[in-house]
PDB file of C-alpha atoms in Angstrom:
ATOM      1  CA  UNK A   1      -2.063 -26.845  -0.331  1.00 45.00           C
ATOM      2  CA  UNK A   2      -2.197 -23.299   0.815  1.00 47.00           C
ATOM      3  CA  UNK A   3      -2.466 -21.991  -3.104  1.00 52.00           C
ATOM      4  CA  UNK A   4      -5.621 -24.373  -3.550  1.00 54.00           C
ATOM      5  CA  UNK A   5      -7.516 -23.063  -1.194  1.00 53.00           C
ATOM      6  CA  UNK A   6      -6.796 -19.695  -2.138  1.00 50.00           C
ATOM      7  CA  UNK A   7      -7.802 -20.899  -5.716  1.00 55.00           C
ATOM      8  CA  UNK A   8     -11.194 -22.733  -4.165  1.00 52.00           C
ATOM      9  CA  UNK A   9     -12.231 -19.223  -2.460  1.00 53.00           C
ATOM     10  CA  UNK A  10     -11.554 -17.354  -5.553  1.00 53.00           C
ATOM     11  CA  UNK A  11     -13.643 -19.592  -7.390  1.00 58.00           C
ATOM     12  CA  UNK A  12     -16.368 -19.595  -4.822  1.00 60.00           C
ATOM     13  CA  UNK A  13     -16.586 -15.102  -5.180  1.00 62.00           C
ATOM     14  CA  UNK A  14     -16.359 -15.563  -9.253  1.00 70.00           C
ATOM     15  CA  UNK A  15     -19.433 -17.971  -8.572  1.00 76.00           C
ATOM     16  CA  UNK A  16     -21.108 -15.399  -6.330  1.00 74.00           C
ATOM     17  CA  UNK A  17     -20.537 -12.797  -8.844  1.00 76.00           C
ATOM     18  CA  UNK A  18     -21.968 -14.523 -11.504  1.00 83.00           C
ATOM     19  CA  UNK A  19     -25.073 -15.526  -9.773  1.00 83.00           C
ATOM     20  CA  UNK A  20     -25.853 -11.918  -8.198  1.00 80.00           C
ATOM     21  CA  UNK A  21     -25.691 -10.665 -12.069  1.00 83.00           C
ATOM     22  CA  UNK A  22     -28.317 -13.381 -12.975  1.00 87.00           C
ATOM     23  CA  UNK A  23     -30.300 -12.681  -9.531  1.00 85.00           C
ATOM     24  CA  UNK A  24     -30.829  -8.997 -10.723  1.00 82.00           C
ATOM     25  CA  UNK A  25     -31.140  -9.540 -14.471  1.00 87.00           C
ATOM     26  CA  UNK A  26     -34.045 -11.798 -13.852  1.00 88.00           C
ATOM     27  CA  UNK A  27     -35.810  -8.706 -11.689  1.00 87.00           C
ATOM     28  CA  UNK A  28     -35.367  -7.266 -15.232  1.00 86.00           C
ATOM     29  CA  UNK A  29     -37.251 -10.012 -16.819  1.00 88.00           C
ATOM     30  CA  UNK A  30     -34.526 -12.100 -17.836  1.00 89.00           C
ATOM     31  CA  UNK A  31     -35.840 -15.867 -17.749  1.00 90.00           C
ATOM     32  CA  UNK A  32     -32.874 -17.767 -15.550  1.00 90.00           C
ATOM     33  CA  UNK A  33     -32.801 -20.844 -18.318  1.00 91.00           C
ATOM     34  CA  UNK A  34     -31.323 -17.953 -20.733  1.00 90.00           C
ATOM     35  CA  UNK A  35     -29.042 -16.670 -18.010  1.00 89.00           C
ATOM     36  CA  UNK A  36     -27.927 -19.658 -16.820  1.00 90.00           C
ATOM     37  CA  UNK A  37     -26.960 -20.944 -20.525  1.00 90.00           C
ATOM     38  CA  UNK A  38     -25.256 -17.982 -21.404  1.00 88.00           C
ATOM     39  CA  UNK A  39     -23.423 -18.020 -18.446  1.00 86.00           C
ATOM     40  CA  UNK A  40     -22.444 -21.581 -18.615  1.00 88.00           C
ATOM     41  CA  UNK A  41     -24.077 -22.993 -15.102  1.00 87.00           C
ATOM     42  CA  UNK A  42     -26.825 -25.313 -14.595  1.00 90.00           C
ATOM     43  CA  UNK A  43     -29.788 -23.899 -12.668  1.00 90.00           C
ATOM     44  CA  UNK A  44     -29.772 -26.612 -10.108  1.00 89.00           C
ATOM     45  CA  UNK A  45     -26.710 -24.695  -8.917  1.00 87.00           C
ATOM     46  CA  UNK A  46     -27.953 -21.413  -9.419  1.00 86.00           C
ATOM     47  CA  UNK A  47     -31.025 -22.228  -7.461  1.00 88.00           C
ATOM     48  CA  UNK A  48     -28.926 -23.627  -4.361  1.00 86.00           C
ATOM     49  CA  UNK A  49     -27.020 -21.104  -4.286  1.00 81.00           C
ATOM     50  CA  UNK A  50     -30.577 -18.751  -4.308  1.00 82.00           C
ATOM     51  CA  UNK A  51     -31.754 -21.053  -1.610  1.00 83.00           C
ATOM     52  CA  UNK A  52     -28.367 -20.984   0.414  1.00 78.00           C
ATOM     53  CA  UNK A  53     -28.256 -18.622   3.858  1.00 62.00           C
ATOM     54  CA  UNK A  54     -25.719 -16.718   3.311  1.00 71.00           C
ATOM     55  CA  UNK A  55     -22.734 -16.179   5.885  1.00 80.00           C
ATOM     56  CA  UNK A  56     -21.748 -12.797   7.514  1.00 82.00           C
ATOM     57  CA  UNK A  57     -18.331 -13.254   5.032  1.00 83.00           C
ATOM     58  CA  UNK A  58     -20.622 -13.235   2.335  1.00 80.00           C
ATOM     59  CA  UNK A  59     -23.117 -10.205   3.050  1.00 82.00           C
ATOM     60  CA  UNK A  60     -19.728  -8.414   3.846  1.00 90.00           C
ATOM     61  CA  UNK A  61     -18.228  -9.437   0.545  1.00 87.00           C
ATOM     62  CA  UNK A  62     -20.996  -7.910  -1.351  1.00 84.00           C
ATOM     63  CA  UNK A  63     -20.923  -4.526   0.187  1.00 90.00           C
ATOM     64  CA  UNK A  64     -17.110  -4.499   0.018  1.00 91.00           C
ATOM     65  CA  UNK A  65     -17.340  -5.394  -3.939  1.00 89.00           C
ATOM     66  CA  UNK A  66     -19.891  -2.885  -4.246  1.00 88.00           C
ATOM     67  CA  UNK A  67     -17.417  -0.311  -3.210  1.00 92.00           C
ATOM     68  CA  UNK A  68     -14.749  -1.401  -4.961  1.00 91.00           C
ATOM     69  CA  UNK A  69     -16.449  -0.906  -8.421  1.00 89.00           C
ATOM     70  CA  UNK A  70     -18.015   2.330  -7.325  1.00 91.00           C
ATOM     71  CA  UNK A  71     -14.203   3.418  -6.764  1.00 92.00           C
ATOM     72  CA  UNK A  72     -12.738   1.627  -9.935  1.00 90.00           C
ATOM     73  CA  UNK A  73     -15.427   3.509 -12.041  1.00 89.00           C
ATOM     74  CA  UNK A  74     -14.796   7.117 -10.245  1.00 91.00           C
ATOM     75  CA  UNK A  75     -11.286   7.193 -10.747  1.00 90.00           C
ATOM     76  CA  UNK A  76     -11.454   5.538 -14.241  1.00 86.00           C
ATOM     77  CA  UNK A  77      -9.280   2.380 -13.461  1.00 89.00           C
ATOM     78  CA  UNK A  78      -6.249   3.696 -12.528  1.00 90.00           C
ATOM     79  CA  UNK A  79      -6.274   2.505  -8.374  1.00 91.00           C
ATOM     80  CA  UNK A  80      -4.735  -0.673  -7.735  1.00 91.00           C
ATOM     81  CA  UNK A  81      -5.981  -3.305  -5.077  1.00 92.00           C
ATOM     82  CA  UNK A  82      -3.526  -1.217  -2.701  1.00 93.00           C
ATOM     83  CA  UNK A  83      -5.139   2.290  -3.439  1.00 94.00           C
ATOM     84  CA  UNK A  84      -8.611   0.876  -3.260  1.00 94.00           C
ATOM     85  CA  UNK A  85      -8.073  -0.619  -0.133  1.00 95.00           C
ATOM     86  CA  UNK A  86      -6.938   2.468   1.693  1.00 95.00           C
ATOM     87  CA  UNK A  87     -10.305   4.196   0.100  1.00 95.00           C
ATOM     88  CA  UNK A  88     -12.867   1.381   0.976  1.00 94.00           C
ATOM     89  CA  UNK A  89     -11.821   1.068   4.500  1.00 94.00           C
ATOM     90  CA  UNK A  90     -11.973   4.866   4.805  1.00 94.00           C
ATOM     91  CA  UNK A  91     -15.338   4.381   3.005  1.00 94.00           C
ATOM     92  CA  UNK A  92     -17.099   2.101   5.548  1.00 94.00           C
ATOM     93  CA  UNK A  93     -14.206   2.728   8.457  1.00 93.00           C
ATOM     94  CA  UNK A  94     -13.118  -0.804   8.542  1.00 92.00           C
ATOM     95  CA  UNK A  95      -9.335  -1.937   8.446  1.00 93.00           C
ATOM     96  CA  UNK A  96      -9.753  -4.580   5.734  1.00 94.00           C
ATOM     97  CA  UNK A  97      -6.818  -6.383   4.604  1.00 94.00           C
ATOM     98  CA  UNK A  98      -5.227  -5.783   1.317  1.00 94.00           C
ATOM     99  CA  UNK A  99      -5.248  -8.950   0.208  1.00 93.00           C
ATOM    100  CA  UNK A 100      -9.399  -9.348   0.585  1.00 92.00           C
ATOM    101  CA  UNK A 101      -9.648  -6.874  -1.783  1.00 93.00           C
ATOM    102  CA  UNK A 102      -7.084  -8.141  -4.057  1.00 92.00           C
ATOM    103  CA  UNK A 103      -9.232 -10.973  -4.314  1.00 90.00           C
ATOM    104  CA  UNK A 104     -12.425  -9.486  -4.811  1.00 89.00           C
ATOM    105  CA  UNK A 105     -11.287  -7.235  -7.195  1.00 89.00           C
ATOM    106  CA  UNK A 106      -9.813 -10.384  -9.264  1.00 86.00           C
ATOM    107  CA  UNK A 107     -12.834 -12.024  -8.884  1.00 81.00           C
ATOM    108  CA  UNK A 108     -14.533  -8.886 -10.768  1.00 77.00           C
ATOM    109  CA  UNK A 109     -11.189  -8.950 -13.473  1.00 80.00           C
ATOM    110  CA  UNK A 110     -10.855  -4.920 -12.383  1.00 85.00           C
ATOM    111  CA  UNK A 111      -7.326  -4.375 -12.442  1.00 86.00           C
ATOM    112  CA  UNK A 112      -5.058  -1.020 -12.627  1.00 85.00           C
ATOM    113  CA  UNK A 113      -3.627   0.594 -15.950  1.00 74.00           C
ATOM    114  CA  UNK A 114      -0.568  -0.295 -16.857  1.00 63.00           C
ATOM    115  CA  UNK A 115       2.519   2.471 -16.101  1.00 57.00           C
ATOM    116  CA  UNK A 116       4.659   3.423 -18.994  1.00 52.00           C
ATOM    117  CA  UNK A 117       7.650   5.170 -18.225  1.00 51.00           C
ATOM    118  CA  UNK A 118      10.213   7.918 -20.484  1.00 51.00           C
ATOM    119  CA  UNK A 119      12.290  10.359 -20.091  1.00 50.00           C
ATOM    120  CA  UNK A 120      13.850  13.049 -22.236  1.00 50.00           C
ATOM    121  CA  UNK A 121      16.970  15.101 -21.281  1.00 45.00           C
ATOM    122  CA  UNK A 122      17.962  18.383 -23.222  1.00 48.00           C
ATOM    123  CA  UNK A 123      22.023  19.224 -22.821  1.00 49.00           C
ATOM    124  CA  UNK A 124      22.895  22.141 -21.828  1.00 51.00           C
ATOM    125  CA  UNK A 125      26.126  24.116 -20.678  1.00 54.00           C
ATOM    126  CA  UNK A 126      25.720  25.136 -17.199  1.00 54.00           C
ATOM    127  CA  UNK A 127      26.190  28.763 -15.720  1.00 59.00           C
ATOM    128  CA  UNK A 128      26.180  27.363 -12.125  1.00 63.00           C
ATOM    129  CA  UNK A 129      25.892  23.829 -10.649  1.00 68.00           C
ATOM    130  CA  UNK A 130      25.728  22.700  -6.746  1.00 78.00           C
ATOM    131  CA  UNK A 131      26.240  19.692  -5.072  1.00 88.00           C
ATOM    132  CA  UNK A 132      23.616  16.498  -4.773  1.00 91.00           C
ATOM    133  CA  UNK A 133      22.971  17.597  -0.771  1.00 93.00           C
ATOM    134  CA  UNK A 134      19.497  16.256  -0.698  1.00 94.00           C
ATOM    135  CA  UNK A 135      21.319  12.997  -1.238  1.00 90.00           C
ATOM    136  CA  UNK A 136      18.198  11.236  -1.937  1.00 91.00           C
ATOM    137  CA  UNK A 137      17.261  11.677   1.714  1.00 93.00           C
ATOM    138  CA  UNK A 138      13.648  11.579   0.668  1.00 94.00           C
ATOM    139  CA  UNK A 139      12.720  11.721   4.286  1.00 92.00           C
ATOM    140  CA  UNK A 140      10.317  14.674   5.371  1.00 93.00           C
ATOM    141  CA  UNK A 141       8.332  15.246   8.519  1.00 90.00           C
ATOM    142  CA  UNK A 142       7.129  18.689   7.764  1.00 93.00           C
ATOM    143  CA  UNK A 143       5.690  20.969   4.756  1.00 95.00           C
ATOM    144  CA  UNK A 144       7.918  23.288   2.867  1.00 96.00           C
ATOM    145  CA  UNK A 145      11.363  22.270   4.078  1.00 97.00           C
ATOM    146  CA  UNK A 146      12.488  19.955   0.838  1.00 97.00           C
ATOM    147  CA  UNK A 147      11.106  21.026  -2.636  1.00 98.00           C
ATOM    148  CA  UNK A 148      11.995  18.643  -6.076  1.00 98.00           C
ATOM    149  CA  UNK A 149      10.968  20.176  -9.582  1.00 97.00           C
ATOM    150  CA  UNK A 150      11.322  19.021 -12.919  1.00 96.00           C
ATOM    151  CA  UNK A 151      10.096  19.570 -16.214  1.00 97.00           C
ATOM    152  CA  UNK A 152       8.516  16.827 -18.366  1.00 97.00           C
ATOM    153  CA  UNK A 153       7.606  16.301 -22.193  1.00 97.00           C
ATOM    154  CA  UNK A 154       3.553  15.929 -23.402  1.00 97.00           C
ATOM    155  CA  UNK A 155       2.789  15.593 -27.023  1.00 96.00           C
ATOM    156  CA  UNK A 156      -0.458  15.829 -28.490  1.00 96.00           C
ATOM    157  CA  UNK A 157      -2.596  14.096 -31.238  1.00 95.00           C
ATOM    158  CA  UNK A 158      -0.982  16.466 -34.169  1.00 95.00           C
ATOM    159  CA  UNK A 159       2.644  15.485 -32.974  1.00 95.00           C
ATOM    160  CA  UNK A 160       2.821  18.956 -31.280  1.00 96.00           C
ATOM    161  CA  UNK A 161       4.737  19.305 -27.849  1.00 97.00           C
ATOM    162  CA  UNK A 162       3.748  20.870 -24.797  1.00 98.00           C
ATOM    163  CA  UNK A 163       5.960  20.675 -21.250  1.00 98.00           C
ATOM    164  CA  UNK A 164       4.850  20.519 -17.684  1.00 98.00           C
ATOM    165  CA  UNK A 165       7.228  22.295 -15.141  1.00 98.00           C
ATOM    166  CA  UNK A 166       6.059  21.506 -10.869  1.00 98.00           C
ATOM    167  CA  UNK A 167       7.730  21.436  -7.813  1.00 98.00           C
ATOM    168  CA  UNK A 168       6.787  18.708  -5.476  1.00 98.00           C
ATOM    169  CA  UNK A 169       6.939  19.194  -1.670  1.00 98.00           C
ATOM    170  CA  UNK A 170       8.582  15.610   0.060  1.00 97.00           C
ATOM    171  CA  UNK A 171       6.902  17.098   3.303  1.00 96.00           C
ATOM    172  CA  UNK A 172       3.384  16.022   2.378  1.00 97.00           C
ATOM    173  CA  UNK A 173       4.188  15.101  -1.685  1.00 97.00           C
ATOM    174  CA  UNK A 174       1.717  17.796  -2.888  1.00 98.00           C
ATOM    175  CA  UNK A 175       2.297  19.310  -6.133  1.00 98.00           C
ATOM    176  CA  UNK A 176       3.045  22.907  -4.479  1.00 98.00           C
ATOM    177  CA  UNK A 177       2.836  24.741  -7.971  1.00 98.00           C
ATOM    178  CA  UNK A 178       2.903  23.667 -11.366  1.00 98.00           C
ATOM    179  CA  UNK A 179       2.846  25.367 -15.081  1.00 98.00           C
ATOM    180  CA  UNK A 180       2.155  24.405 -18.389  1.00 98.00           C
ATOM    181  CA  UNK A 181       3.858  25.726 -21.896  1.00 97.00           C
ATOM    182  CA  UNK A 182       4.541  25.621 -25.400  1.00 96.00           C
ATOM    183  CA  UNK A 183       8.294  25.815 -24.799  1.00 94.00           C
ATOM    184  CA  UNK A 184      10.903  24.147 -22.408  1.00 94.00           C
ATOM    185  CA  UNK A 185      12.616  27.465 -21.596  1.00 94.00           C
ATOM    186  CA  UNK A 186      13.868  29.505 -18.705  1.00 94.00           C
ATOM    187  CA  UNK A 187      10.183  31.428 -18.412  1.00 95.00           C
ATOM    188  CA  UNK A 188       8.517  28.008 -17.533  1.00 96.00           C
ATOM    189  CA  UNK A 189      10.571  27.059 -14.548  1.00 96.00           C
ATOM    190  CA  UNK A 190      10.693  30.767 -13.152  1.00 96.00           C
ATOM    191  CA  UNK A 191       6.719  31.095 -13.605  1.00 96.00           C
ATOM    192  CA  UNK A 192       6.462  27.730 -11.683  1.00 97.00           C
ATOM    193  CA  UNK A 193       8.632  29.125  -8.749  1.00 97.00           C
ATOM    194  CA  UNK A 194       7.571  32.233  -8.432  1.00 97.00           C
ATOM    195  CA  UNK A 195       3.655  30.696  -8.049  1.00 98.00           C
ATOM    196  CA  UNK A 196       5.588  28.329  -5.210  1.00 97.00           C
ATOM    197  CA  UNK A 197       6.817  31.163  -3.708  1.00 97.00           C
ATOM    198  CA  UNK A 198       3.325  33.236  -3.802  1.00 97.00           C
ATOM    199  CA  UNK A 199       1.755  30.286  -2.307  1.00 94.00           C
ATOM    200  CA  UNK A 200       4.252  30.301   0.586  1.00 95.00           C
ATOM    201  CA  UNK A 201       5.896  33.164   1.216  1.00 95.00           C
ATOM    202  CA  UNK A 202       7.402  32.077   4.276  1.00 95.00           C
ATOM    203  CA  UNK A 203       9.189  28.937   2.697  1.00 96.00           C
ATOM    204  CA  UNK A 204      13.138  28.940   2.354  1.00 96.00           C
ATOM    205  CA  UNK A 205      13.241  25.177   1.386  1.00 96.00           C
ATOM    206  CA  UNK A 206      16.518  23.341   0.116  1.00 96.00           C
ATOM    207  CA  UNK A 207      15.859  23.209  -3.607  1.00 96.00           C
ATOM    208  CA  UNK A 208      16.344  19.949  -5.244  1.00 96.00           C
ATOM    209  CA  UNK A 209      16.566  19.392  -9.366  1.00 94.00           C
ATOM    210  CA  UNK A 210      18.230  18.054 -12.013  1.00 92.00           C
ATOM    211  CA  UNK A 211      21.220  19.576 -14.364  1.00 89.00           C
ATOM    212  CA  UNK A 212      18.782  21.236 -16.452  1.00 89.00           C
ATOM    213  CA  UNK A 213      19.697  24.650 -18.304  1.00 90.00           C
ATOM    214  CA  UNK A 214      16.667  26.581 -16.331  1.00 90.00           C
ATOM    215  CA  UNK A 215      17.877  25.597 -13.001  1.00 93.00           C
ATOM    216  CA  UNK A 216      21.638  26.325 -14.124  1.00 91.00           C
ATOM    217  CA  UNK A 217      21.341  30.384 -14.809  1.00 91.00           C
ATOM    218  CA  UNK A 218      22.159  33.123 -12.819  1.00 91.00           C
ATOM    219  CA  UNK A 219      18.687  34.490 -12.577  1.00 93.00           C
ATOM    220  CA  UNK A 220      17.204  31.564 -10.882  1.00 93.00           C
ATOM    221  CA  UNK A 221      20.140  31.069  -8.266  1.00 93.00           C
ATOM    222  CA  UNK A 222      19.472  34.667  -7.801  1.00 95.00           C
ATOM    223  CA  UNK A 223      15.816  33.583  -7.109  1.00 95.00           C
ATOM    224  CA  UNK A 224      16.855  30.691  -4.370  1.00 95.00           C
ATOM    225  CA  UNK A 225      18.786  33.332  -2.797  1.00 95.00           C
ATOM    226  CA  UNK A 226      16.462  35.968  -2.319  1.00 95.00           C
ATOM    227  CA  UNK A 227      14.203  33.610  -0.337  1.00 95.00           C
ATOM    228  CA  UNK A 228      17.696  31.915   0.955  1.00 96.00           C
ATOM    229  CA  UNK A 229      16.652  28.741  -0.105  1.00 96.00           C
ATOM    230  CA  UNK A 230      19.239  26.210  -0.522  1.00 95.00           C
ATOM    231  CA  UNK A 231      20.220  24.779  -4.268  1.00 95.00           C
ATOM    232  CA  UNK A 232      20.258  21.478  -4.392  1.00 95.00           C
ATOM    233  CA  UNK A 233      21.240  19.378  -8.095  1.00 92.00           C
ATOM    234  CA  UNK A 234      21.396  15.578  -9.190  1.00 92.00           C
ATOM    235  CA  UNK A 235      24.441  14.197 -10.682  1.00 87.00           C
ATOM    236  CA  UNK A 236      25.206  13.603 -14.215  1.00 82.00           C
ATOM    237  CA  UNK A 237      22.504  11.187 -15.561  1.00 77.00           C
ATOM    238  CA  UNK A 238      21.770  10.000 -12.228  1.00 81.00           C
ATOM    239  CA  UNK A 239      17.875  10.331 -12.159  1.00 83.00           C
ATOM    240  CA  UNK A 240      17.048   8.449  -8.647  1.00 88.00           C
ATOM    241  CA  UNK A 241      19.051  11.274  -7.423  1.00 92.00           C
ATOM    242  CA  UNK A 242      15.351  12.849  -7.696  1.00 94.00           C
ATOM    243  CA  UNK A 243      13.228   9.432  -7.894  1.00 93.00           C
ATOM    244  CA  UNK A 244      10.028  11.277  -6.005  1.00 95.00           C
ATOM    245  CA  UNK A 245       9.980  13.596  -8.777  1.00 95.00           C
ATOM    246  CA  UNK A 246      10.166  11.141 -11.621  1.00 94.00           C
ATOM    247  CA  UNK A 247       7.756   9.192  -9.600  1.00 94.00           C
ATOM    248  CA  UNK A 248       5.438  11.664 -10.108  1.00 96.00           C
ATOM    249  CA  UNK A 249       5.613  12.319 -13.511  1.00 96.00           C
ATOM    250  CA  UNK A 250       5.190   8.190 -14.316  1.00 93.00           C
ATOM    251  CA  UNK A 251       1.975   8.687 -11.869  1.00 94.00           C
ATOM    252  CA  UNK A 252       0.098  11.517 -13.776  1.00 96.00           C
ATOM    253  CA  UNK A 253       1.194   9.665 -17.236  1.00 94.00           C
ATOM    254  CA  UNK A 254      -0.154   6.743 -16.303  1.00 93.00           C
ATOM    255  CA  UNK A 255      -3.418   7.834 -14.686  1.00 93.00           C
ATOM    256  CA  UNK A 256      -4.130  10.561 -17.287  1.00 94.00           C
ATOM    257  CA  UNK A 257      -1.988  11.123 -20.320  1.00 95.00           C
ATOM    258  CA  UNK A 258      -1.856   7.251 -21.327  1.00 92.00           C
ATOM    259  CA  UNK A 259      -5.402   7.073 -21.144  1.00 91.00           C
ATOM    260  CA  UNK A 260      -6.605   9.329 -23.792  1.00 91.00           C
ATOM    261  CA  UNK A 261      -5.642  11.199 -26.916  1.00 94.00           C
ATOM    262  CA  UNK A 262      -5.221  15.079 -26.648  1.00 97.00           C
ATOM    263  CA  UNK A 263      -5.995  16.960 -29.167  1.00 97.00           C
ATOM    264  CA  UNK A 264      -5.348  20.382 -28.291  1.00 97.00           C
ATOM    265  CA  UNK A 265      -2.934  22.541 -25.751  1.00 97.00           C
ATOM    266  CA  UNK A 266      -6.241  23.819 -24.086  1.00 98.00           C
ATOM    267  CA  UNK A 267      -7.636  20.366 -23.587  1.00 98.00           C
ATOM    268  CA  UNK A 268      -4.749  18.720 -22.276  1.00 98.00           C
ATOM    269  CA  UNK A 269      -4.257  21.792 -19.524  1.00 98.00           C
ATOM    270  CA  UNK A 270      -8.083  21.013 -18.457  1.00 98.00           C
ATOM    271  CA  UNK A 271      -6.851  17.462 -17.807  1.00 97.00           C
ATOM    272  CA  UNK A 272      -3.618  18.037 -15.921  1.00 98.00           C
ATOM    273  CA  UNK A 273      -5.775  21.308 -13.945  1.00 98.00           C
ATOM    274  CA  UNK A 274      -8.511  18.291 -13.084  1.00 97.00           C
ATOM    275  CA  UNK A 275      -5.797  15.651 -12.461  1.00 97.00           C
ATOM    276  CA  UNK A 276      -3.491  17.782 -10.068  1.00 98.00           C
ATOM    277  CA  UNK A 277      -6.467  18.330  -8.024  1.00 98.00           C
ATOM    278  CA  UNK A 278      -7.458  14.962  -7.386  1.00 97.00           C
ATOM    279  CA  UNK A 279      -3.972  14.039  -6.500  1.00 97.00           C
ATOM    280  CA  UNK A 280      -3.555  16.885  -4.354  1.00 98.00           C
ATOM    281  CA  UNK A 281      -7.007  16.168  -2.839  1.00 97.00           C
ATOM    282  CA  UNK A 282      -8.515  13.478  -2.867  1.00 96.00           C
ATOM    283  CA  UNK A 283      -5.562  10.837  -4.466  1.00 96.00           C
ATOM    284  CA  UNK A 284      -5.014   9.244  -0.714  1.00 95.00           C
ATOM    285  CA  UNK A 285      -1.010   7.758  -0.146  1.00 94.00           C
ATOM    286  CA  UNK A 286       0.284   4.779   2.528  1.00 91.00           C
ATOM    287  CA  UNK A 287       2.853   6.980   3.358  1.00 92.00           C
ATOM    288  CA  UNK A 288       0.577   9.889   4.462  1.00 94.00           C
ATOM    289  CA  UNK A 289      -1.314   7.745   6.978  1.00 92.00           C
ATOM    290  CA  UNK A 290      -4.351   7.339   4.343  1.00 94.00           C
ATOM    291  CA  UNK A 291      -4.467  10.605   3.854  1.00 95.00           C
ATOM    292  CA  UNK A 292      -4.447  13.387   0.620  1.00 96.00           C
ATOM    293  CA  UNK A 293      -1.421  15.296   0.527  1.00 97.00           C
ATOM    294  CA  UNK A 294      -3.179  18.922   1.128  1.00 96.00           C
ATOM    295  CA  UNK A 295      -4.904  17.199   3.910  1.00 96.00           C
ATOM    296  CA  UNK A 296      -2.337  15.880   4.861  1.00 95.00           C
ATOM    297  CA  UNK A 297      -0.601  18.920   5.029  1.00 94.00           C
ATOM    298  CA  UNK A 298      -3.248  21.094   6.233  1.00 92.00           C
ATOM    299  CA  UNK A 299      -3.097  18.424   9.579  1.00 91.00           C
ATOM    300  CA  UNK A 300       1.008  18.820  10.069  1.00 87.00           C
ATOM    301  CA  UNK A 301       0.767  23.065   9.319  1.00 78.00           C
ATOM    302  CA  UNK A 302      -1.901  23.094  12.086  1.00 74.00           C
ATOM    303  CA  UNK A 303      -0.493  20.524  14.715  1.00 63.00           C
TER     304      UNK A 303
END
């Protein structure tokens, strides 16, 4: 019983959709007849619906939709009902529920990409190792206190590869520095610290990756320990031992990378420069009370 009804209302906004198109075609000079046939409705119910006072629910419906497609189109498809909720009722300061918008966003067919996820590992024979203390206590109040990094695999229209190294603060999950190069080597990882560490010089986070040769040498334990951060490492092929991270890199894949062809090293750098900054400003999370992470994190680093 409860599923038809939810089927009836859906119905009803697909309806309303349909006859708001033909409403403002016809201001365009559209005759309704055509409209009507090519949408498959008879005008008789066109016209009572155009004759029909509308309810509060429905004015309300048509500003939310409004928003919702504004948003869809902004960020290129990639927000789910979830994400677009959080940014609509920030938009007009309402507290709508998710499900309303699930709904109207159906009735529209607007959906989110699809998420693809892979993973590449390169073996290596370690120089030093240290023990899984993060312990996938994921948990952070505060900014700068647990740091994940990784480095992930990008390939571009002429088969050519190209490899993302960031660190990702669990504090306010901003991407705290990040680098891109032609080669997964030692140079990569150290360029992305060091730009970590320039950013916040203060920081002496525990230091959470996987088994990876970079984080393995001598020179960058000796890094950790001039800023006596603690080293913290994943186990063997155990890559939930550093989900956030991998969560991360399945985010910017699926809400950049998938989405277009790359064609050169340059081009692809302008999209991860672009796509970093919207997550870290203006990409708003559940978890960070509707907030950005640098906002976010500008609010905890001031209170």
């Amino acid at each position: 019983m409860g599923g038809d009804r939810k089927e009836a209302r859906l119905t009803n906004i697909k309806k309303k959709t349909i006859y708001i198109a033909i409403k403002e075609l016809n201001k365009e000079g559209y005759s309704i007849l055509a409209l009507c046939s090519f949408a498959g409705i008879s005008r008789s119910s066109y016209y009572r619906w155009l004759n029909k006072v509308e309810t509060v629910a429905d004015k309300e419906n048509i500003v939310i939709l409004d928003e919702i497609i504004k948003i869809y189109n902004e960020v290129n498809g990639i927000y789910g009902y979830r994400r677009i909720t959080m940014n609509v009722n920030r938009i007009l300061g309402k507290c709508y529920n998710h499900k309303r918008i699930y709904r109207l966003m159906k009735s529209v067919n607007l959906q989110s990409v699809i998420r693809k996820k892979r993973k590449k590992y390169i073996k290596s024979i370690p120089q030093i190792t240290a023990e899984n203390i993060l312990n996938r206590n994921f948990i952070e109040a505060s900014p700068n206190k647990k740091w994940l990094t990784d480095v992930t695999e990008f390939k571009l229209a002429n088969g050519a590869k190209a490899y993302l190294s960031a660190i990702l603060d669990l504090g306010d999950n901003s991407i705290v520095s990040y680098a891109l190069g032609h080669s997964n080597n030692n140079q990569l990882v150290f360029d992305t610290f060091d730009l970590a560490i320039q950013n916040n010089p203060t920081a002496k986070p525990l230091f959470h990756s996987d088994r990876g040769f970079q984080y393995t040498s001598k020179v960058f334990k000796l890094k950790l320990d001039n800023i006596s951060a603690t080293q913290s490492m994943s186990r063997v092929g155990r890559c939930i031992d550093n989900g956030p991270m991998e969560g991360f890199w399945g985010i910017i894949k699926s809400e950049m990378y998938y989405l277009r062809k790359f064609n050169t090293f340059d081009e692809l750098k302008l999209a991860i420069d672009n796509y970093i900054n919207f997550y870290n400003n203006k990409r708003l999370q559940k978890k960070l009370k509707g907030l950005a992470p640098i906002e976010y994190r500008e609010q905890t680093l001031v209170a």
